[in-house]
Short mmCIF file of C-alpha atoms in Angstrom, two decimals:
data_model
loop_
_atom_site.label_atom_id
_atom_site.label_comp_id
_atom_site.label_asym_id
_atom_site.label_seq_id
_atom_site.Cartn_x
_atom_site.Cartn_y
_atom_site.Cartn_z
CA UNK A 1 0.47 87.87 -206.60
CA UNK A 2 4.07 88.15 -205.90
CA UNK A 3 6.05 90.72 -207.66
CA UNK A 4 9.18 90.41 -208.49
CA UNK A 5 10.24 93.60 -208.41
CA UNK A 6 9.75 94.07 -205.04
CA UNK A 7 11.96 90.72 -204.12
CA UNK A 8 14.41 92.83 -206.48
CA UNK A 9 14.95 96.14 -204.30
CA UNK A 10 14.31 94.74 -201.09
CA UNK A 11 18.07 92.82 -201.82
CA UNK A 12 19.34 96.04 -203.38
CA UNK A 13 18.08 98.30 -200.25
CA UNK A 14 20.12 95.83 -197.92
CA UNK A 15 23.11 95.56 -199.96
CA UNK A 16 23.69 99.34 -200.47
CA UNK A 17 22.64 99.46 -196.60
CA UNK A 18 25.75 97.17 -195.79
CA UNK A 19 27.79 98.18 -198.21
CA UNK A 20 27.71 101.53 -198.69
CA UNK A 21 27.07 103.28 -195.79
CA UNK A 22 30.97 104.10 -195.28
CA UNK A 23 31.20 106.09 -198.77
CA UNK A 24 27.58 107.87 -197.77
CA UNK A 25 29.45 109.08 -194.38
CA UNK A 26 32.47 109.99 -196.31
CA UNK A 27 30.41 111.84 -198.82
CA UNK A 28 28.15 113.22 -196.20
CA UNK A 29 31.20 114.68 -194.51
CA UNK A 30 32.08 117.03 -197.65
CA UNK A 31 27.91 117.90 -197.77
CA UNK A 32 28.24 119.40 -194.32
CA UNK A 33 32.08 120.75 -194.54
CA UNK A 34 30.72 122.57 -198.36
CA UNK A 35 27.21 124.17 -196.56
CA UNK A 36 29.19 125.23 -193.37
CA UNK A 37 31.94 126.88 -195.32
CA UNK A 38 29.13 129.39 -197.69
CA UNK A 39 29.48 126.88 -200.84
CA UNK A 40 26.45 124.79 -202.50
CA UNK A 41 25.85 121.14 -203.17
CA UNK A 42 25.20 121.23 -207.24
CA UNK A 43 23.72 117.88 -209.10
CA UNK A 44 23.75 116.50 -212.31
CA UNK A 45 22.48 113.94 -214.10
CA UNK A 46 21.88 113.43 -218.72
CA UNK A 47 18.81 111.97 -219.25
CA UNK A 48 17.03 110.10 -217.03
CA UNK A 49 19.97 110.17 -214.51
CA UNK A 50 18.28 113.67 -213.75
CA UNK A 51 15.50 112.23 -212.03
CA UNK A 52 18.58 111.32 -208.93
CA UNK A 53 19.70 115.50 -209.35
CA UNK A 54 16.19 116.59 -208.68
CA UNK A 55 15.48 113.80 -205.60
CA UNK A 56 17.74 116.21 -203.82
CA UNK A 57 17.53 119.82 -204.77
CA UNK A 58 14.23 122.21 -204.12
CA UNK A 59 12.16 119.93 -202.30
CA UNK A 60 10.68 119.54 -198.95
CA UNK A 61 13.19 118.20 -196.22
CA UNK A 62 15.91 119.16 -198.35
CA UNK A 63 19.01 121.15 -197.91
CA UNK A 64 18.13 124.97 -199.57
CA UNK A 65 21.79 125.53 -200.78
CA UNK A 66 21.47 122.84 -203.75
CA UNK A 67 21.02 123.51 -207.13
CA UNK A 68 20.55 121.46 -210.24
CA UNK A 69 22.31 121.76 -213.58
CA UNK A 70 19.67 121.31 -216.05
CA UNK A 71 21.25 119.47 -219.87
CA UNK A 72 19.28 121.67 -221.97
CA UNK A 73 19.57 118.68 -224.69
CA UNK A 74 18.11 116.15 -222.02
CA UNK A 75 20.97 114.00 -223.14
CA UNK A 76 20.82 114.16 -226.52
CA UNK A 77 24.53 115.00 -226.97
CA UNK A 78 25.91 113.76 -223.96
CA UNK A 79 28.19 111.43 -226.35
CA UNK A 80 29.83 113.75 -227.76
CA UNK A 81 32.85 115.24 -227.43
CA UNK A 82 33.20 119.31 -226.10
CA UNK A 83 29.52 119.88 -224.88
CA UNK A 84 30.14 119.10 -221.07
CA UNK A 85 33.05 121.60 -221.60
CA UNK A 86 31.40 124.27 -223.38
CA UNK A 87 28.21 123.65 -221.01
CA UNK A 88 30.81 124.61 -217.91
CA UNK A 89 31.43 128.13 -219.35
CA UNK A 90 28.34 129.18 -218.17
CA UNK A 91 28.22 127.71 -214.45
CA UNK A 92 29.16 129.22 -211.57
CA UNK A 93 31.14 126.86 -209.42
CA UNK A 94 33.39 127.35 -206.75
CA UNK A 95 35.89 125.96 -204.33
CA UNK A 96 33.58 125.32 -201.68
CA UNK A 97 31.49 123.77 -203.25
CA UNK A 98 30.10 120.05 -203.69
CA UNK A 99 29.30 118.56 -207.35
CA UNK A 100 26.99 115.47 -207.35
CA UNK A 101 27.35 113.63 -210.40
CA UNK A 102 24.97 110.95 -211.17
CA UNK A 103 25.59 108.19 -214.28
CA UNK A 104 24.69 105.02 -214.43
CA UNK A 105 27.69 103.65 -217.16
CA UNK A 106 29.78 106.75 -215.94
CA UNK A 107 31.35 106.65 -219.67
CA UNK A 108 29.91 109.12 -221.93
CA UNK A 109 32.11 112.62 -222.35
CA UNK A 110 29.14 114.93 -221.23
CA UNK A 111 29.41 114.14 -217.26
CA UNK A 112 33.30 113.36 -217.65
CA UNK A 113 33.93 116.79 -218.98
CA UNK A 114 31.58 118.51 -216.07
CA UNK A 115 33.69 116.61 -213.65
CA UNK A 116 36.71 117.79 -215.07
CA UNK A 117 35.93 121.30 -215.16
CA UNK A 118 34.69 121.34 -211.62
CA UNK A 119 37.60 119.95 -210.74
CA UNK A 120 39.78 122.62 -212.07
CA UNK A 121 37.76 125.11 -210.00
CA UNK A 122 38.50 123.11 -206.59
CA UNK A 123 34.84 121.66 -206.45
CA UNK A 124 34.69 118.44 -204.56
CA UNK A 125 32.97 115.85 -206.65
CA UNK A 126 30.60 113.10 -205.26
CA UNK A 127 29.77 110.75 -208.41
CA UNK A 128 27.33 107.72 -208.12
CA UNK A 129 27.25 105.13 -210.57
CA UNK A 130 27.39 101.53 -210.96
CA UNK A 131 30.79 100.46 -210.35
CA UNK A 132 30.54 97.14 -211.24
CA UNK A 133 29.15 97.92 -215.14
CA UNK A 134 31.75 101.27 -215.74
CA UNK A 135 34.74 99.14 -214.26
CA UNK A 136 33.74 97.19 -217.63
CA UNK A 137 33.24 99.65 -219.69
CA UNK A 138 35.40 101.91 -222.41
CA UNK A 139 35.51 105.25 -221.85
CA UNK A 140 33.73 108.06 -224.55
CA UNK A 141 36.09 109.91 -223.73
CA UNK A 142 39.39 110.58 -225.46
CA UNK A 143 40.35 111.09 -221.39
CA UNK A 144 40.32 107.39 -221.35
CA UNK A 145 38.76 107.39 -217.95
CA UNK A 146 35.28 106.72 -217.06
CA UNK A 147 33.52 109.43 -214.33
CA UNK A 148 33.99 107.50 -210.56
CA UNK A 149 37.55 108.02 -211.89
CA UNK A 150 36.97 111.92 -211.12
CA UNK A 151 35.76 111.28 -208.14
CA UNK A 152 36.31 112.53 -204.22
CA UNK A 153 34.28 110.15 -203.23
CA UNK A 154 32.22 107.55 -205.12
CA UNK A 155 28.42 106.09 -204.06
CA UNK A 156 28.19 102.61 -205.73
CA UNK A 157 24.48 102.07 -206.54
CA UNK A 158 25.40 98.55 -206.61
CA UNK A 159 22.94 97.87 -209.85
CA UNK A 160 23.27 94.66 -212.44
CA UNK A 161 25.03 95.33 -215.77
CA UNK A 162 22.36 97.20 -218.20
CA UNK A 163 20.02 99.00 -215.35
CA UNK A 164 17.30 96.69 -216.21
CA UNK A 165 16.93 93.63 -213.31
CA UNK A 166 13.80 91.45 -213.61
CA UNK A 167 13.50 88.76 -216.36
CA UNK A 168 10.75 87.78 -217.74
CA UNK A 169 10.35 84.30 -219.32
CA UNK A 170 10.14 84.44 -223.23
CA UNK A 171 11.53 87.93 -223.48
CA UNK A 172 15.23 88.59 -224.21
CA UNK A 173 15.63 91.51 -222.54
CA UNK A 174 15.44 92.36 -218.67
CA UNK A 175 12.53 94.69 -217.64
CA UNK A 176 12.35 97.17 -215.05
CA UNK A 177 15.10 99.55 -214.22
CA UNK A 178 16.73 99.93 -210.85
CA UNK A 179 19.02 102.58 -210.49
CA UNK A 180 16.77 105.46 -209.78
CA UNK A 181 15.39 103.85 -206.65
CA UNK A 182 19.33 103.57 -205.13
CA UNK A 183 20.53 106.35 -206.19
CA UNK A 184 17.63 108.55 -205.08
CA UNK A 185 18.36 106.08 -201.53
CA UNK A 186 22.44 106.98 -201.37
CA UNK A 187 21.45 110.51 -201.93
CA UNK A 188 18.61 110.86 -199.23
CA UNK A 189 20.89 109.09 -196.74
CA UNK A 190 24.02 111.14 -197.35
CA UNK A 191 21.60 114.29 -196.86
CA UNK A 192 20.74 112.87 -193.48
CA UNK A 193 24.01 112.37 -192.18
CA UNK A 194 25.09 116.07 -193.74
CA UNK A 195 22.44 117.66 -191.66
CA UNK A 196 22.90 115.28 -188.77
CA UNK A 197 26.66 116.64 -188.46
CA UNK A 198 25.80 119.95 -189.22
CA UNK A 199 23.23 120.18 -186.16
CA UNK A 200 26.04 118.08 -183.81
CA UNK A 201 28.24 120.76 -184.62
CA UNK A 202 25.63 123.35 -183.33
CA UNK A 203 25.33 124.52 -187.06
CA UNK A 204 21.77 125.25 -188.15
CA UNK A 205 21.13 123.26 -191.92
CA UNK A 206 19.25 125.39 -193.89
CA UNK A 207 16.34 123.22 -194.96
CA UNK A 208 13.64 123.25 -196.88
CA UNK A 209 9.99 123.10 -194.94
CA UNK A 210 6.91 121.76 -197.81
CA UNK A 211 5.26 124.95 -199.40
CA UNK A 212 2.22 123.42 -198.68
CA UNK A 213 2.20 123.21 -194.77
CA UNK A 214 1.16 126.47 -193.01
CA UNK A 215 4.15 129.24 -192.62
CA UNK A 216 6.03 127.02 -194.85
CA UNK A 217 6.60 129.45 -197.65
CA UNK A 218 7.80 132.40 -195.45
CA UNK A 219 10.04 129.80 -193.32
CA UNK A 220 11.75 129.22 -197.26
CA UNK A 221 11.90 132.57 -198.15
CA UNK A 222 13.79 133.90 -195.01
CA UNK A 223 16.22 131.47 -196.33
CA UNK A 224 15.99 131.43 -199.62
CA UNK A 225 17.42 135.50 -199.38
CA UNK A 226 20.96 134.29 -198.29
CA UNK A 227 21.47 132.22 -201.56
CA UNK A 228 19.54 134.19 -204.04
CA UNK A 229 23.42 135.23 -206.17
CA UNK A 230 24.13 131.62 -205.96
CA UNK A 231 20.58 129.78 -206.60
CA UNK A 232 18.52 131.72 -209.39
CA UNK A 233 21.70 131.90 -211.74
CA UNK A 234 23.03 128.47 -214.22
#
C-alpha cells in the first residue's frame, strides 16, 4: 500500500533541509550566545502549536535551560485582543534570553502580543511559521503585523496554505496536517547546532540525559540546581 503521507514529508524533510538550514544556523547562533550568557530558551505555542514548544523543552537530549509557557486557555482566546499582554505580566523574561514562538498563520493577537512584550524586555525572538500562508494573511491584530514580523530570526516550516496536505478523492477538504512534523524538525536541528557551537567553543551544554537510563536522574538534578529561580517559576 503506498501512503501518501509519507510521499508528503519525505518532499517537506528535503525542502526545509535545502532551504532552511541558513535561518536554523542563524537561529542556532542566538540558542548558544542566550545559554552561554546565563539566559533561557522559552517556547510557545496556542493550541496545538504547543505540541512544537514541548518537542524542545524537558526532554531527553534536550537543552535543561528551556522552559515552556503553558496558554492556560489552550487557545481558546488567542483571538482576542489584550490576553497575550496581560498573560506577559506574569513571565519572567529577560535580556538574555531566547523566545521561540511557534504559529502556523502567525496572525492571531495572542502570540503577536507575547512577541511584543518580549521584545520590550530585550528577548531575542525565534518565530516559526509558515511564511508562505501569513505573507497572505490579515493580521488579528490592531498592530497590523502578523508574528515572523517580530522576529530575530524566522524558521519557515515551508507548509501548504491551511496545514492540511493530502487530498483525498471525493472529499473537499485536505486531510492530514503537516506542520508539527517540521517544526518539531527546525527545532531539533537548531538544538543541534546550539550545542554543537557551544561544545566548539569548549562550553559544556547543559543537557538533559533520559530519567529512565541508569544515573540519569542524579546527572539532571546536578543541573537542574543552577536553574531552579529561572525553571520552576511562569
Amino acid at each position: 500500500m503506498n501512503n501518501e503521507y509519507f510521499a508528503v514529508i519525505k518532499e517537506l524533510l528535503q525542502n526545509l533541509e535545502e532551504y532552511q538550514m541558513k535561518n536554523v544556523d542563524k537561529a542556532a547562533e542566538l540558542v548558544a550566545d542566550c545559554i552561554m550568557a546565563g539566559g533561557i530558551i522559552q517556547a510557545f505555542g496556542s493550541g496545538h502549536s504547543t505540541a512544537a514548544a514541548m518537542e524542545i523543552c524537558e526532554r531527553a537530549g534536550g537543552l535543561i535551560p528551556t522552559k515552556r509557557l503553558v496558554d492556560p486557555t489552550f487557545g481558546s482566546f488567542e483571538r482576542i485582543e489584550g490576553v497575550g499582554t496581560k498573560f506577559m505580566k506574569k513571565v519572567d523574561i529577560r535580556p538574555n534570553d531566547v523566545l521561540i514562538l511557534i504559529s502556523n498563520s502567525g496572525r492571531n493577537p495572542m502570540s503577536i502580543e507575547i512577541a511584543i512584550a518580549a521584545k520590550e524586555k530585550g528577548a531575542k525572538i525565534i518565530v516559526v511559521t509558515s511564511l508562505v500562508s501569513s505573507q497572505k494573511l490579515h493580521s488579528r491584530h490592531s498592530s497590523g503585523k502578523n508574528l515572523y514580523e517580530f522576529a530575530d530570526v524566522v524558521l519557515d516550516n515551508m507548509v501548504p496554505d491551511g496545514d492540511a496536505a493530502v487530498s483525498i478523492e471525493g472529499l473537499p477538504v485536505k486531510v492530514c496536517g503537516v506542520s508539527s512534523i517540521a517544526a518539531a524538525t527546525l527545532l531539533q536541528t537548531t538544538m543541534l547546532e546550539a550545542i554543537k557551537k557551544m561544545v566548539a567553543q569548549d562550553y559544556f551544554p547543559p543537557v538533559y540525559m533520559s530519567d529512565n537510563v541508569d544515573g540519569g536522574p542524579e546527572f539532571n538534578e546536578k543541573l537542574l540546581t543552577s536553574f531552579f529561580d529561572r525553571l520552576y517559576h511562569v
